[in-house]
Amino acid sequence: MLRFQYMSFFWLLFVPFVLGGIYLIYLSYRKRQIKKFGDIQRVECLMPGHSLWRKGIRFTLVMMAMVAIGVGLANLQAGKRSEKVRRKGIDVMIALDVSKSMLAKDVSPNRLEKARLLIYRLLEKLGNDRVGLVLFAGRAYVSVPLTVDFSALKMNLSTANSDLVPTQGTVLGEAIDMSRQCFNAKETKYKSIVLISDGEDHDEGVGDAVKQAVSEGIMIHTVGIGSPEGSPIWDDEMHQNKVDAEGKDVISKLNEEILSDIASKAQGIYQRLQNAEQVANILGKQISSTEQKNFGESIFTDYDSYFQYFLGFSLLILLIEPMIPEKKLLR
């Protein structure tokens, strides 16, 4: 199995193409300028030692060296052996509220950013589990299905915002249903949902969604974000707090009652988010204490790196390039 360890360095591969295009434009411009003085071949005869071919060779070598450097920095690797690693864990779906009310700043810097930090901390505690992500506001959708590749989950999490779900609201019931559908329906255990929300403006289908989840052996933990006193909702587009029809600030309050009720009915725990590390530790311990199943994942655990060959090749080219004279040797 081949892979590149640092894909971010691939942007360097665009540089030779850009410079090559600029070089071709330069050659075209130069040709037009020479034509002003007469026939190109006759004009070049008046330029002793001139060799456009040699300049092209040197330019091509430099571009080849840049490509080799880009590939070398990306570090091409090949798997030496595939090992079947037995992992014990459970399936965890994280349902994150991204409604506009999550932009309230009664927690710093705001509710959504605080929730994002909590999930990052929680993933550190769930190294042996499969984890997925559901985003919801007025609708819910699966952002990342169950996976052991936390890098993909973190990437989607980093871009999660209230604009991804245009329909506003807090459909807790639909978020639970969407998360439930990501699990293996044939299993009656090894499944947990972590629901993170302020619980405000929730839908009426929460009760039925919780009952269905419990009947399928799913445990639901809930995390409340915000304060019971509430806070204005910041509007990024208007650069001011969101106001109602009367021009008064819309105040968003944490609804702990509904979140606590969901957790108690689904054999889970409720936590109010204040310290992300503390809450992540509590959730991590609670999840790891439940009965776990064996995951069989085929993973390449040992890789050989080949960056040195590409960097060595580029160095060799850069040593050869100055040795090629730009002009013909005159006799």
Tab-separated table of C-alpha atoms in Angstrom:
chain	number	residue	atom	x	y	z
A	1	MET	CA	0.000	0.000	0.000
A	2	LEU	CA	1.383	3.361	-1.040
A	3	ARG	CA	0.598	6.664	0.642
A	4	PHE	CA	1.957	10.170	1.070
A	5	GLN	CA	2.479	11.098	4.692
A	6	TYR	CA	2.228	14.877	4.248
A	7	MET	CA	-0.299	15.660	1.516
A	8	SER	CA	-0.144	19.397	2.291
A	9	PHE	CA	3.190	19.682	0.460
A	10	PHE	CA	1.561	18.787	-2.860
A	11	TRP	CA	0.825	22.462	-3.476
A	12	LEU	CA	4.519	22.742	-4.423
A	13	LEU	CA	3.794	20.672	-7.530
A	14	PHE	CA	1.764	23.551	-8.969
A	15	VAL	CA	4.769	25.890	-8.890
A	16	PRO	CA	6.641	24.259	-11.841
A	17	PHE	CA	3.494	24.389	-13.983
A	18	VAL	CA	3.017	28.085	-13.205
A	19	LEU	CA	6.655	28.884	-13.894
A	20	GLY	CA	6.569	26.763	-17.055
A	21	GLY	CA	3.601	28.765	-18.316
A	22	ILE	CA	5.402	32.020	-17.556
A	23	TYR	CA	8.504	30.736	-19.380
A	24	LEU	CA	6.480	29.873	-22.487
A	25	ILE	CA	4.913	33.336	-22.442
A	26	TYR	CA	8.413	34.815	-22.186
A	27	LEU	CA	9.616	32.783	-25.189
A	28	SER	CA	6.619	33.915	-27.238
A	29	TYR	CA	7.263	37.544	-26.294
A	30	ARG	CA	10.965	37.216	-27.115
A	31	LYS	CA	10.164	35.726	-30.513
A	32	ARG	CA	7.894	38.664	-31.354
A	33	GLN	CA	10.582	41.148	-30.305
A	34	ILE	CA	13.238	39.458	-32.477
A	35	LYS	CA	10.889	39.534	-35.494
A	36	LYS	CA	10.941	43.320	-35.310
A	37	PHE	CA	14.587	43.218	-36.364
A	38	GLY	CA	14.092	40.820	-39.274
A	39	ASP	CA	14.187	37.090	-39.948
A	40	ILE	CA	14.640	35.160	-36.676
A	41	GLN	CA	17.380	32.833	-37.988
A	42	ARG	CA	19.402	35.716	-39.413
A	43	VAL	CA	19.065	37.739	-36.195
A	44	GLU	CA	20.176	34.769	-34.095
A	45	CYS	CA	23.241	34.409	-36.322
A	46	LEU	CA	24.237	37.858	-35.088
A	47	MET	CA	24.095	36.527	-31.512
A	48	PRO	CA	27.231	34.342	-31.252
A	49	GLY	CA	27.005	31.483	-28.810
A	50	HIS	CA	23.316	31.931	-28.257
A	51	SER	CA	21.494	28.625	-27.556
A	52	LEU	CA	17.809	28.688	-26.666
A	53	TRP	CA	17.884	24.886	-26.499
A	54	ARG	CA	20.490	24.907	-23.710
A	55	LYS	CA	18.476	27.461	-21.715
A	56	GLY	CA	15.410	25.254	-22.097
A	57	ILE	CA	17.315	22.217	-20.817
A	58	ARG	CA	18.482	24.114	-17.736
A	59	PHE	CA	15.001	25.444	-17.032
A	60	THR	CA	13.500	21.951	-17.407
A	61	LEU	CA	16.035	20.501	-14.972
A	62	VAL	CA	15.174	23.113	-12.348
A	63	MET	CA	11.456	22.344	-12.756
A	64	MET	CA	12.160	18.602	-12.404
A	65	ALA	CA	14.097	19.325	-9.207
A	66	MET	CA	11.145	21.297	-7.792
A	67	VAL	CA	8.756	18.436	-8.536
A	68	ALA	CA	11.123	15.963	-6.868
A	69	ILE	CA	11.403	18.230	-3.815
A	70	GLY	CA	7.591	18.455	-3.555
A	71	VAL	CA	7.190	14.676	-3.736
A	72	GLY	CA	10.079	14.207	-1.307
A	73	LEU	CA	8.580	16.566	1.283
A	74	ALA	CA	5.218	14.789	0.939
A	75	ASN	CA	7.160	11.613	1.840
A	76	LEU	CA	6.079	8.668	-0.299
A	77	GLN	CA	5.676	5.595	1.915
A	78	ALA	CA	5.011	1.919	1.257
A	79	GLY	CA	3.488	-0.456	3.785
A	80	LYS	CA	5.835	-3.306	4.684
A	81	ARG	CA	3.259	-5.500	6.390
A	82	SER	CA	-0.455	-5.614	7.085
A	83	GLU	CA	-1.493	-6.573	10.581
A	84	LYS	CA	-4.954	-7.511	11.783
A	85	VAL	CA	-5.269	-5.507	14.980
A	86	ARG	CA	-7.978	-6.485	17.432
A	87	ARG	CA	-9.605	-3.349	18.816
A	88	LYS	CA	-12.194	-3.272	21.567
A	89	GLY	CA	-14.604	-0.385	21.710
A	90	ILE	CA	-18.105	0.794	20.882
A	91	ASP	CA	-19.806	2.873	18.207
A	92	VAL	CA	-20.330	6.511	19.165
A	93	MET	CA	-22.314	9.068	17.197
A	94	ILE	CA	-21.776	12.706	18.187
A	95	ALA	CA	-24.778	14.913	17.378
A	96	LEU	CA	-23.787	18.600	17.348
A	97	ASP	CA	-26.253	21.483	17.362
A	98	VAL	CA	-25.176	24.134	14.819
A	99	SER	CA	-28.266	26.356	15.018
A	100	LYS	CA	-27.936	30.151	15.226
A	101	SER	CA	-28.523	30.054	18.988
A	102	MET	CA	-25.162	28.275	19.291
A	103	LEU	CA	-23.521	31.613	18.408
A	104	ALA	CA	-24.582	33.043	21.775
A	105	LYS	CA	-21.611	34.130	23.863
A	106	ASP	CA	-22.679	33.172	27.394
A	107	VAL	CA	-19.729	30.768	27.211
A	108	SER	CA	-16.415	31.880	25.722
A	109	PRO	CA	-15.805	32.386	22.846
A	110	ASN	CA	-19.320	31.153	21.951
A	111	ARG	CA	-21.392	28.008	22.405
A	112	LEU	CA	-20.413	26.425	19.074
A	113	GLU	CA	-16.687	26.960	19.539
A	114	LYS	CA	-16.906	25.596	23.070
A	115	ALA	CA	-18.718	22.507	21.768
A	116	ARG	CA	-16.075	22.059	19.072
A	117	LEU	CA	-13.338	22.142	21.722
A	118	LEU	CA	-15.214	19.546	23.776
A	119	ILE	CA	-15.424	17.163	20.813
A	120	TYR	CA	-11.695	17.525	20.097
A	121	ARG	CA	-10.983	16.657	23.738
A	122	LEU	CA	-13.466	13.773	23.688
A	123	LEU	CA	-11.883	12.213	20.601
A	124	GLU	CA	-8.634	11.964	22.545
A	125	LYS	CA	-10.465	9.697	25.004
A	126	LEU	CA	-12.105	7.509	22.333
A	127	GLY	CA	-9.036	6.154	20.575
A	128	ASN	CA	-10.355	2.587	20.308
A	129	ASP	CA	-13.926	3.431	19.310
A	130	ARG	CA	-15.614	4.127	16.000
A	131	VAL	CA	-17.006	7.650	15.960
A	132	GLY	CA	-19.341	9.519	13.595
A	133	LEU	CA	-20.736	13.040	13.416
A	134	VAL	CA	-24.259	14.369	12.861
A	135	LEU	CA	-24.904	18.101	12.466
A	136	PHE	CA	-28.355	19.532	13.076
A	137	ALA	CA	-30.394	22.716	13.378
A	138	GLY	CA	-33.863	22.773	11.744
A	139	ARG	CA	-32.809	19.574	9.938
A	140	ALA	CA	-30.233	16.894	10.702
A	141	TYR	CA	-27.741	15.213	8.396
A	142	VAL	CA	-24.791	12.838	8.677
A	143	SER	CA	-21.532	14.759	8.302
A	144	VAL	CA	-19.233	11.772	8.959
A	145	PRO	CA	-20.400	8.125	9.224
A	146	LEU	CA	-18.863	5.820	11.816
A	147	THR	CA	-15.110	5.653	11.285
A	148	VAL	CA	-11.785	5.046	13.005
A	149	ASP	CA	-10.240	7.812	10.884
A	150	PHE	CA	-10.526	10.729	13.283
A	151	SER	CA	-8.625	13.031	10.916
A	152	ALA	CA	-11.604	13.105	8.526
A	153	LEU	CA	-13.962	13.750	11.410
A	154	LYS	CA	-11.806	16.585	12.750
A	155	MET	CA	-11.644	18.177	9.304
A	156	ASN	CA	-15.453	18.218	8.986
A	157	LEU	CA	-15.797	19.397	12.560
A	158	SER	CA	-13.462	22.339	11.931
A	159	THR	CA	-15.770	23.664	9.184
A	160	ALA	CA	-19.074	23.008	10.996
A	161	ASN	CA	-21.100	26.200	11.325
A	162	SER	CA	-24.674	27.480	11.389
A	163	ASP	CA	-24.678	28.180	7.623
A	164	LEU	CA	-24.397	24.451	6.774
A	165	VAL	CA	-28.041	23.892	7.808
A	166	PRO	CA	-30.133	26.763	6.386
A	167	THR	CA	-33.330	25.600	8.141
A	168	GLN	CA	-33.203	26.909	11.691
A	169	GLY	CA	-34.497	25.299	14.865
A	170	THR	CA	-33.285	22.514	17.149
A	171	VAL	CA	-34.601	19.138	15.981
A	172	LEU	CA	-33.312	17.008	18.824
A	173	GLY	CA	-35.604	14.139	17.801
A	174	GLU	CA	-34.386	14.105	14.202
A	175	ALA	CA	-30.765	14.331	15.376
A	176	ILE	CA	-31.282	11.257	17.564
A	177	ASP	CA	-33.032	9.389	14.726
A	178	MET	CA	-30.301	10.272	12.224
A	179	SER	CA	-27.622	9.118	14.667
A	180	ARG	CA	-29.544	5.912	15.415
A	181	GLN	CA	-29.706	5.002	11.724
A	182	CYS	CA	-25.899	5.045	11.544
A	183	PHE	CA	-25.646	2.071	13.905
A	184	ASN	CA	-25.998	-1.634	13.147
A	185	ALA	CA	-29.697	-2.269	13.816
A	186	LYS	CA	-29.006	-5.954	14.491
A	187	GLU	CA	-26.915	-5.116	17.564
A	188	THR	CA	-28.661	-4.361	20.843
A	189	LYS	CA	-25.635	-2.898	22.619
A	190	TYR	CA	-22.228	-1.301	22.008
A	191	LYS	CA	-23.913	1.932	20.841
A	192	SER	CA	-23.925	5.454	22.314
A	193	ILE	CA	-25.019	8.914	21.218
A	194	VAL	CA	-23.470	12.099	22.603
A	195	LEU	CA	-25.974	14.907	22.026
A	196	ILE	CA	-24.519	18.429	22.356
A	197	SER	CA	-26.987	21.318	22.309
A	198	ASP	CA	-28.504	24.256	24.168
A	199	GLY	CA	-31.848	22.412	23.966
A	200	GLU	CA	-33.740	25.515	22.870
A	201	ASP	CA	-36.747	25.455	20.490
A	202	HIS	CA	-36.686	21.664	20.343
A	203	ASP	CA	-39.131	19.646	18.246
A	204	GLU	CA	-42.031	17.563	19.553
A	205	GLY	CA	-40.660	14.240	18.287
A	206	VAL	CA	-37.974	13.932	20.962
A	207	GLY	CA	-39.878	11.479	23.139
A	208	ASP	CA	-40.565	9.013	20.330
A	209	ALA	CA	-36.978	9.246	19.075
A	210	VAL	CA	-35.603	8.471	22.543
A	211	LYS	CA	-37.963	5.487	22.961
A	212	GLN	CA	-36.880	4.049	19.601
A	213	ALA	CA	-33.224	4.516	20.455
A	214	VAL	CA	-33.617	2.833	23.837
A	215	SER	CA	-35.481	-0.099	22.243
A	216	GLU	CA	-32.417	-0.652	20.021
A	217	GLY	CA	-30.003	-0.640	22.957
A	218	ILE	CA	-28.614	2.852	22.409
A	219	MET	CA	-27.381	4.905	25.353
A	220	ILE	CA	-27.703	8.689	25.029
A	221	HIS	CA	-25.458	11.139	26.883
A	222	THR	CA	-26.334	14.824	26.652
A	223	VAL	CA	-24.259	17.961	27.072
A	224	GLY	CA	-25.880	21.334	27.662
A	225	ILE	CA	-24.180	24.508	26.469
A	226	GLY	CA	-25.117	27.983	27.645
A	227	SER	CA	-26.662	29.450	30.759
A	228	PRO	CA	-30.223	29.336	32.145
A	229	GLU	CA	-30.154	33.151	32.267
A	230	GLY	CA	-29.458	33.246	28.543
A	231	SER	CA	-27.554	35.508	26.206
A	232	PRO	CA	-28.155	37.505	22.999
A	233	ILE	CA	-27.450	35.722	19.697
A	234	TRP	CA	-24.744	37.301	17.566
A	235	ASP	CA	-25.595	37.812	13.877
A	236	ASP	CA	-22.430	37.630	11.752
A	237	GLU	CA	-24.146	39.034	8.660
A	238	MET	CA	-25.589	42.092	10.407
A	239	HIS	CA	-22.636	42.468	12.786
A	240	GLN	CA	-24.981	42.934	15.705
A	241	ASN	CA	-27.156	40.938	18.080
A	242	LYS	CA	-30.208	39.247	16.580
A	243	VAL	CA	-33.412	41.218	17.313
A	244	ASP	CA	-37.119	40.373	17.255
A	245	ALA	CA	-39.964	42.208	15.485
A	246	GLU	CA	-39.977	44.839	18.239
A	247	GLY	CA	-36.279	45.516	17.893
A	248	LYS	CA	-35.350	43.840	21.168
A	249	ASP	CA	-32.441	41.436	21.538
A	250	VAL	CA	-33.387	37.772	21.127
A	251	ILE	CA	-32.256	35.966	24.274
A	252	SER	CA	-31.269	32.295	23.971
A	253	LYS	CA	-31.458	30.228	27.168
A	254	LEU	CA	-30.114	26.789	27.979
A	255	ASN	CA	-32.927	24.252	28.383
A	256	GLU	CA	-31.401	21.805	30.841
A	257	GLU	CA	-34.712	20.133	31.579
A	258	ILE	CA	-35.162	18.528	28.154
A	259	LEU	CA	-31.498	17.493	27.870
A	260	SER	CA	-31.458	15.974	31.351
A	261	ASP	CA	-34.728	14.148	30.633
A	262	ILE	CA	-33.311	12.614	27.422
A	263	ALA	CA	-30.220	11.321	29.252
A	264	SER	CA	-32.191	9.839	32.164
A	265	LYS	CA	-34.607	7.989	29.858
A	266	ALA	CA	-31.739	6.589	27.756
A	267	GLN	CA	-29.504	5.361	30.601
A	268	GLY	CA	-27.039	8.154	29.942
A	269	ILE	CA	-25.667	11.108	31.876
A	270	TYR	CA	-26.213	14.840	31.504
A	271	GLN	CA	-23.358	17.324	31.781
A	272	ARG	CA	-23.441	21.097	31.573
A	273	LEU	CA	-20.409	22.262	29.624
A	274	GLN	CA	-18.177	24.666	31.468
A	275	ASN	CA	-14.762	22.995	31.438
A	276	ALA	CA	-14.233	21.060	28.172
A	277	GLU	CA	-11.436	18.850	29.513
A	278	GLN	CA	-13.413	17.914	32.614
A	279	VAL	CA	-16.586	17.036	30.708
A	280	ALA	CA	-14.577	15.076	28.108
A	281	ASN	CA	-12.993	13.029	30.897
A	282	ILE	CA	-16.382	12.251	32.448
A	283	LEU	CA	-17.913	11.240	29.105
A	284	GLY	CA	-14.847	9.239	28.122
A	285	LYS	CA	-14.923	7.237	31.366
A	286	GLN	CA	-18.671	6.671	31.048
A	287	ILE	CA	-18.367	5.405	27.466
A	288	SER	CA	-15.336	3.205	28.159
A	289	SER	CA	-17.089	1.643	31.172
A	290	THR	CA	-19.860	0.158	29.000
A	291	GLU	CA	-19.624	-3.283	27.446
A	292	GLN	CA	-17.406	-3.241	24.361
A	293	LYS	CA	-17.104	-5.313	21.209
A	294	ASN	CA	-14.151	-6.437	19.128
A	295	PHE	CA	-13.343	-4.479	15.987
A	296	GLY	CA	-11.193	-6.161	13.342
A	297	GLU	CA	-9.335	-3.515	11.356
A	298	SER	CA	-6.673	-4.284	8.754
A	299	ILE	CA	-4.039	-1.614	9.341
A	300	PHE	CA	-0.597	-1.083	7.839
A	301	THR	CA	1.442	-0.575	10.963
A	302	ASP	CA	4.927	-0.400	9.456
A	303	TYR	CA	5.919	1.896	6.585
A	304	ASP	CA	9.127	2.475	4.647
A	305	SER	CA	9.792	6.087	3.623
A	306	TYR	CA	11.299	7.016	0.250
A	307	PHE	CA	11.633	10.791	0.595
A	308	GLN	CA	15.442	10.557	0.551
A	309	TYR	CA	15.494	9.226	-3.022
A	310	PHE	CA	13.456	12.154	-4.345
A	311	LEU	CA	15.437	14.734	-2.396
A	312	GLY	CA	18.698	13.080	-3.508
A	313	PHE	CA	17.519	13.147	-7.130
A	314	SER	CA	16.638	16.828	-6.856
A	315	LEU	CA	20.056	17.607	-5.350
A	316	LEU	CA	21.786	15.761	-8.191
A	317	ILE	CA	19.821	17.741	-10.780
A	318	LEU	CA	20.625	21.047	-9.070
A	319	LEU	CA	24.328	20.104	-9.134
A	320	ILE	CA	24.225	19.224	-12.840
A	321	GLU	CA	22.194	22.250	-13.968
A	322	PRO	CA	24.933	24.925	-13.431
A	323	MET	CA	27.402	22.767	-15.392
A	324	ILE	CA	25.382	23.170	-18.589
A	325	PRO	CA	26.521	26.395	-20.284
A	326	GLU	CA	23.791	28.651	-21.631
A	327	LYS	CA	25.860	29.559	-24.690
A	328	LYS	CA	27.537	27.435	-27.293
A	329	LEU	CA	31.281	27.120	-27.033
A	330	LEU	CA	32.843	29.263	-29.757
A	331	ARG	CA	35.798	27.929	-31.674
